[in-house]
Short mmCIF file of C-alpha atoms and ligand atoms in Angstrom, two decimals:
data_model
loop_
_atom_site.label_atom_id
_atom_site.label_comp_id
_atom_site.label_asym_id
_atom_site.label_seq_id
_atom_site.Cartn_x
_atom_site.Cartn_y
_atom_site.Cartn_z
CA MET A 1 -51.16 71.74 19.86
CA THR A 2 -50.22 67.56 19.75
CA LEU A 3 -47.38 65.91 17.67
CA LEU A 4 -47.77 61.94 17.47
CA LEU A 5 -43.97 61.06 18.10
CA SER A 6 -43.27 57.91 16.25
CA ILE A 7 -40.39 55.34 14.86
CA ASP A 8 -41.08 52.91 12.47
CA LEU A 9 -38.69 50.31 13.85
CA GLU A 10 -37.49 48.45 10.60
CA ASP A 11 -33.91 47.70 8.89
CA VAL A 12 -33.89 49.38 5.69
CA ARG A 13 -31.13 46.55 4.70
CA ASP A 14 -33.75 44.01 4.99
CA TRP A 15 -35.46 45.47 1.67
CA VAL A 16 -31.92 46.25 -0.19
CA GLU A 17 -30.34 42.99 -2.36
CA ASN A 18 -27.23 41.65 -0.15
CA GLY A 19 -28.46 44.18 2.68
CA GLU A 20 -26.46 41.73 4.84
CA LYS A 21 -23.05 42.78 3.30
CA TYR A 22 -23.66 46.52 4.94
CA GLN A 23 -22.83 47.54 8.45
CA PRO A 24 -26.11 46.91 11.14
CA ARG A 25 -26.93 50.33 11.93
CA LEU A 26 -30.42 49.86 13.78
CA ARG A 27 -29.07 49.11 17.35
CA ILE A 28 -27.57 52.24 17.81
CA ASN A 29 -29.44 54.80 15.41
CA THR A 30 -32.25 53.64 18.14
CA GLU A 31 -30.52 53.99 20.98
CA ARG A 32 -29.51 57.79 19.89
CA TYR A 33 -33.32 58.44 19.28
CA LEU A 34 -33.78 57.11 23.21
CA ALA A 35 -30.97 59.51 24.42
CA PHE A 36 -32.49 62.29 22.40
CA PHE A 37 -36.29 61.81 23.44
CA ASP A 38 -34.83 61.88 27.20
CA GLN A 39 -32.75 64.82 26.87
CA ILE A 40 -35.99 66.72 25.90
CA GLY A 41 -38.44 64.82 27.79
CA VAL A 42 -40.56 62.95 25.96
CA LYS A 43 -42.13 59.76 24.98
CA ALA A 44 -42.70 58.31 21.66
CA THR A 45 -44.50 54.92 19.78
CA PHE A 46 -42.25 52.71 18.64
CA PHE A 47 -43.84 50.65 15.65
CA VAL A 48 -41.89 47.59 15.66
CA VAL A 49 -41.53 45.14 12.72
CA GLY A 50 -41.81 41.19 14.02
CA SER A 51 -38.80 40.05 12.92
CA ILE A 52 -36.71 42.90 14.14
CA ALA A 53 -38.22 42.45 17.61
CA ARG A 54 -37.02 38.90 17.70
CA GLN A 55 -33.27 40.35 16.14
CA ASN A 56 -33.34 42.68 19.28
CA LYS A 57 -35.08 41.44 22.17
CA ALA A 58 -32.78 43.66 24.51
CA LEU A 59 -33.33 46.80 22.63
CA ILE A 60 -37.08 45.92 22.79
CA THR A 61 -37.20 45.73 26.30
CA MET A 62 -34.90 48.69 26.87
CA ILE A 63 -37.28 51.27 24.97
CA ALA A 64 -40.51 49.47 27.03
CA GLY A 65 -38.25 49.98 30.12
CA LEU A 66 -38.01 53.43 29.59
CA GLY A 67 -41.55 54.09 29.21
CA HIS A 68 -42.32 54.51 25.71
CA GLU A 69 -44.98 52.62 23.83
CA LEU A 70 -44.09 49.82 21.61
CA ALA A 71 -46.60 48.61 18.93
CA CYS A 72 -46.78 46.88 15.65
CA HIS A 73 -45.72 47.41 12.05
CA SER A 74 -46.24 44.05 10.82
CA ASP A 75 -44.34 41.14 10.87
CA ARG A 76 -41.73 41.00 7.67
CA HIS A 77 -42.92 44.37 6.82
CA ILE A 78 -45.11 43.13 3.39
CA GLN A 79 -47.73 45.41 1.85
CA LEU A 80 -50.97 45.07 2.75
CA ASP A 81 -51.90 44.46 -1.18
CA LYS A 82 -49.68 41.81 -1.43
CA GLN A 83 -50.72 39.79 1.03
CA SER A 84 -54.32 37.40 1.28
CA ARG A 85 -56.39 38.12 4.24
CA ARG A 86 -55.16 34.72 5.96
CA GLN A 87 -51.74 35.97 5.58
CA PHE A 88 -52.12 39.15 7.11
CA ILE A 89 -54.40 37.73 10.03
CA ALA A 90 -51.13 35.46 10.52
CA ASP A 91 -48.92 38.63 10.46
CA ILE A 92 -50.70 40.89 12.51
CA LYS A 93 -50.79 38.12 15.05
CA ARG A 94 -47.35 36.98 14.75
CA ASN A 95 -46.22 40.65 15.49
CA LYS A 96 -48.57 41.38 18.32
CA GLU A 97 -48.11 37.85 19.95
CA THR A 98 -43.66 38.40 19.60
CA VAL A 99 -43.69 42.38 20.62
CA GLU A 100 -45.87 41.58 23.86
CA ASN A 101 -43.91 38.38 24.91
CA ILE A 102 -40.71 40.54 24.69
CA CYS A 103 -41.93 43.55 26.08
CA GLY A 104 -44.15 42.25 28.60
CA GLN A 105 -47.21 44.76 27.78
CA GLN A 106 -50.04 44.58 25.25
CA VAL A 107 -50.04 46.19 22.71
CA PHE A 108 -52.77 48.55 21.05
CA GLY A 109 -51.29 50.36 17.98
CA TYR A 110 -50.39 49.08 14.32
CA ARG A 111 -49.51 51.06 11.05
CA ALA A 112 -49.35 49.00 7.81
CA PRO A 113 -45.62 49.03 5.99
CA THR A 114 -45.60 51.77 3.67
CA PHE A 115 -48.93 53.17 4.46
CA SER A 116 -50.82 50.64 2.34
CA LEU A 117 -53.81 50.66 4.00
CA THR A 118 -56.08 51.75 1.48
CA GLU A 119 -59.49 52.10 -0.36
CA GLN A 120 -58.56 48.73 -1.86
CA THR A 121 -57.47 47.05 1.41
CA MET A 122 -59.73 48.18 3.74
CA TRP A 123 -61.08 45.50 4.70
CA ALA A 124 -57.56 45.47 7.10
CA HIS A 125 -59.57 47.39 9.65
CA GLU A 126 -61.90 44.97 11.05
CA LEU A 127 -58.99 42.10 10.74
CA LEU A 128 -56.99 44.31 13.11
CA SER A 129 -59.93 45.34 15.48
CA GLU A 130 -60.33 41.63 15.33
CA ALA A 131 -56.56 40.72 16.82
CA GLY A 132 -57.11 43.22 19.56
CA PHE A 133 -55.78 46.54 18.34
CA THR A 134 -57.70 49.70 18.92
CA TYR A 135 -55.77 52.06 16.51
CA SER A 136 -54.47 52.36 13.51
CA SER A 137 -52.05 54.95 11.91
CA SER A 138 -51.89 53.43 8.36
CA VAL A 139 -53.25 55.71 6.02
CA LEU A 140 -52.20 58.30 3.65
CA PRO A 141 -54.96 60.52 2.95
CA ALA A 142 -53.89 61.69 -0.57
CA LYS A 143 -53.07 59.96 -4.13
CA ASN A 144 -49.92 58.65 -3.84
CA ILE A 145 -47.27 57.22 -6.02
CA LEU A 146 -47.08 54.41 -3.57
CA TYR A 147 -49.75 53.80 -1.49
CA GLY A 148 -52.54 56.57 -0.49
CA TRP A 149 -56.63 56.71 0.25
CA GLU A 150 -57.51 59.51 -1.46
CA ASN A 151 -60.69 60.14 0.15
CA PHE A 152 -59.82 59.09 3.50
CA GLY A 153 -59.96 62.78 5.29
CA GLU A 154 -57.66 64.45 7.45
CA LYS A 155 -59.37 63.43 10.58
CA CYS A 156 -59.16 60.33 12.83
CA ARG A 157 -62.22 58.23 12.60
CA ARG A 158 -63.62 55.79 14.50
CA MET A 159 -64.34 52.93 11.37
CA ALA A 160 -67.28 50.72 11.24
CA SER A 161 -65.37 47.92 13.29
CA GLY A 162 -64.48 50.11 16.45
CA ILE A 163 -61.02 50.61 15.81
CA TRP A 164 -59.59 54.04 15.36
CA GLU A 165 -57.68 55.38 12.20
CA ILE A 166 -55.06 58.09 12.87
CA PRO A 167 -54.15 59.43 9.09
CA MET A 168 -50.53 60.99 8.21
CA THR A 169 -51.09 64.79 8.66
CA LEU A 170 -50.31 66.14 5.10
CA HIS A 171 -49.25 69.91 3.92
CA SER A 172 -51.96 72.11 3.57
CA LEU A 173 -50.87 73.40 0.16
CA PRO A 174 -52.85 72.08 -2.93
CA PHE A 175 -50.81 69.72 -5.02
CA PHE A 176 -48.30 69.42 -2.37
CA ARG A 177 -50.36 66.97 -0.26
CA ILE A 178 -46.86 65.58 1.19
CA PRO A 179 -46.92 64.20 5.12
CA ILE A 180 -45.10 67.37 7.29
CA CYS A 181 -43.29 65.83 9.44
CA GLY A 182 -42.30 62.27 7.97
CA GLY A 183 -39.19 61.14 7.66
CA VAL A 184 -37.86 62.31 4.31
CA TYR A 185 -39.84 65.33 4.20
CA LEU A 186 -39.19 66.77 7.85
CA ARG A 187 -35.21 66.10 7.04
CA VAL A 188 -35.20 67.39 3.14
CA PHE A 189 -37.48 70.74 3.68
CA PRO A 190 -36.15 73.99 5.76
CA TYR A 191 -37.66 74.03 9.22
CA TRP A 192 -39.68 77.62 7.94
CA LEU A 193 -41.56 75.64 5.80
CA THR A 194 -42.54 72.77 8.19
CA ARG A 195 -43.12 75.39 10.62
CA TYR A 196 -45.49 77.17 8.19
CA SER A 197 -47.14 73.76 7.95
CA VAL A 198 -47.69 73.33 11.60
CA ASN A 199 -49.09 76.61 11.69
CA HIS A 200 -52.11 75.92 9.49
CA SER A 201 -52.32 72.66 11.29
CA MET A 202 -52.89 74.36 14.50
CA ARG A 203 -56.00 75.96 13.15
CA THR A 204 -57.89 72.39 12.40
CA LYS A 205 -57.02 71.39 15.91
CA LEU A 206 -56.01 67.87 15.07
CA PRO A 207 -52.69 66.19 16.01
CA ILE A 208 -49.43 66.32 13.54
CA VAL A 209 -48.78 63.01 12.97
CA SER A 210 -44.96 61.80 12.44
CA TYR A 211 -43.16 58.91 11.22
CA LEU A 212 -39.62 58.38 11.44
CA HIS A 213 -37.23 55.56 10.61
CA PRO A 214 -33.94 54.88 12.65
CA TYR A 215 -32.05 55.69 9.09
CA ASP A 216 -33.14 59.28 9.54
CA ILE A 217 -30.84 60.20 11.52
CA ASP A 218 -27.84 57.93 10.37
CA GLN A 219 -25.05 60.10 8.91
CA GLU A 220 -22.75 57.29 8.78
CA GLN A 221 -24.69 54.79 6.92
CA GLU A 222 -23.31 53.46 3.94
CA ARG A 223 -24.30 54.28 0.54
CA PHE A 224 -26.52 52.37 -1.30
CA MET A 225 -29.92 52.21 -3.69
CA HIS A 226 -33.05 52.31 -1.06
CA PRO A 227 -36.16 50.26 -1.59
CA ASP A 228 -39.27 51.45 -3.60
CA LEU A 229 -37.30 54.28 -5.37
CA HIS A 230 -37.20 52.36 -8.74
CA GLY A 231 -33.53 52.88 -9.43
CA ASN A 232 -33.90 56.43 -9.42
CA HIS A 233 -30.74 58.22 -8.10
CA LEU A 234 -32.01 61.57 -7.68
CA LEU A 235 -34.47 59.97 -5.15
CA ASN A 236 -31.95 57.71 -3.67
CA ALA A 237 -29.88 61.04 -3.04
CA LEU A 238 -32.61 62.36 -1.10
CA MET A 239 -32.89 59.48 1.46
CA TYR A 240 -28.74 60.96 2.69
CA ILE A 241 -29.94 64.72 3.30
CA GLY A 242 -30.80 66.37 5.94
CA ARG A 243 -30.36 63.64 8.76
CA GLY A 244 -28.01 66.15 10.62
CA SER A 245 -30.71 68.03 10.88
CA VAL A 246 -33.78 66.09 12.87
CA PHE A 247 -33.16 66.59 16.35
CA LYS A 248 -32.54 69.93 15.79
CA LYS A 249 -36.29 70.43 13.97
CA LEU A 250 -37.30 68.07 16.72
CA ALA A 251 -35.83 70.16 19.19
CA LYS A 252 -37.74 73.73 17.76
CA LEU A 253 -41.48 71.71 17.15
CA LYS A 254 -40.84 70.47 20.94
CA ARG A 255 -41.39 74.41 22.10
CA ILE A 256 -44.15 74.63 20.06
CA CYS A 257 -46.09 70.89 20.52
CA GLU A 258 -46.99 68.75 23.18
CA PHE A 259 -45.41 65.52 22.01
CA LEU A 260 -47.60 62.55 22.73
CA PRO A 261 -47.32 58.59 22.12
CA TYR A 262 -50.16 57.70 19.74
CA GLY A 263 -51.77 54.81 22.62
CA HIS A 264 -51.77 58.01 25.29
CA TYR A 265 -53.53 60.20 22.69
CA VAL A 266 -56.00 57.77 21.82
CA ARG A 267 -56.83 56.94 25.81
CA MET A 268 -56.92 60.29 26.59
CA ARG A 269 -59.43 60.91 24.27
CA LEU A 270 -61.92 58.09 25.25
CA GLU A 271 -61.52 58.76 28.45
CA ARG A 272 -62.41 62.15 28.20
CA GLY A 273 -65.66 60.77 26.96
CA ILE A 274 -65.40 62.83 23.38
CA ILE A 275 -66.42 60.00 21.29
CA PRO A 276 -68.77 57.82 23.41
CA ASP A 277 -68.35 53.99 21.87
CA ASN A 278 -71.47 53.87 20.57
CA VAL A 279 -71.79 56.64 18.43
CA ALA A 280 -72.32 55.82 14.92
CA ILE A 281 -69.05 56.45 12.77
CA GLU A 282 -71.05 58.70 10.01
CA ASN A 283 -71.63 61.04 13.11
CA ILE A 284 -68.16 60.87 14.56
CA GLY A 285 -65.93 64.11 13.34
CA ALA A 286 -62.70 65.13 14.58
CA MET A 287 -61.23 63.84 18.09
CA GLU A 288 -60.79 67.61 18.89
CA THR A 289 -58.49 68.73 21.03
ZN1 ZN B 301 -42.18 50.56 7.34
#
């Protein structure tokens, strides 16, 4: 069983009004992730916002030096439906160049801000492919109050432009289509529920796709209203729950899953020739594990 491990490297203060008045916590939280990953012997993918990379060059170099994968998470974390195609091209190019120049390695992966790659913005796959990306993990394949591509399906797919899309893994119960190993859900739900869902996913033979943020492990962060919650205090309270449980849950999941960076997984599948490059998209099923 494979779990694709990732951190979306962004500073939550950037989306909060007057966010700069709160303590900077990104570096310390990222270093805690790095120490934990080292402790349990795993590598992850860090999807990095370009502006964050420019402000934290030493941190980016450290992540790369420890053998983790660096990938892109847009240059300024603007959702795809709020950009024109021209703006999107400029954004991903700047993001890719920034990260590559700092870490000295080529970057292959991309994740859209807030999983905002949907049926309405599906043009992004082709532009990502043209910009030199091999894979994207930007789709939440369900109806969602923010962004979702309802009919995308749960399988990894090679899109017509050649880029792989690795959609978020959702809980298997109907009417409960939430990411089982995504930040808030991993924090808030008890481990037995996560484990139940992971067990079910094992039967699909698809990798479990996860995401976490620096703040998901931060128990010392000051309290403020988080973005995209429309001022809802109940939802905001959830943002602070379970932050002390993330490492414990990941350590337990590590016993039943092999943790891999996304790029490693895609390369492995392509090298094994499971999906020949010339197969038409309609003939491609899951990337079988
Ligand atoms: Zn993000």
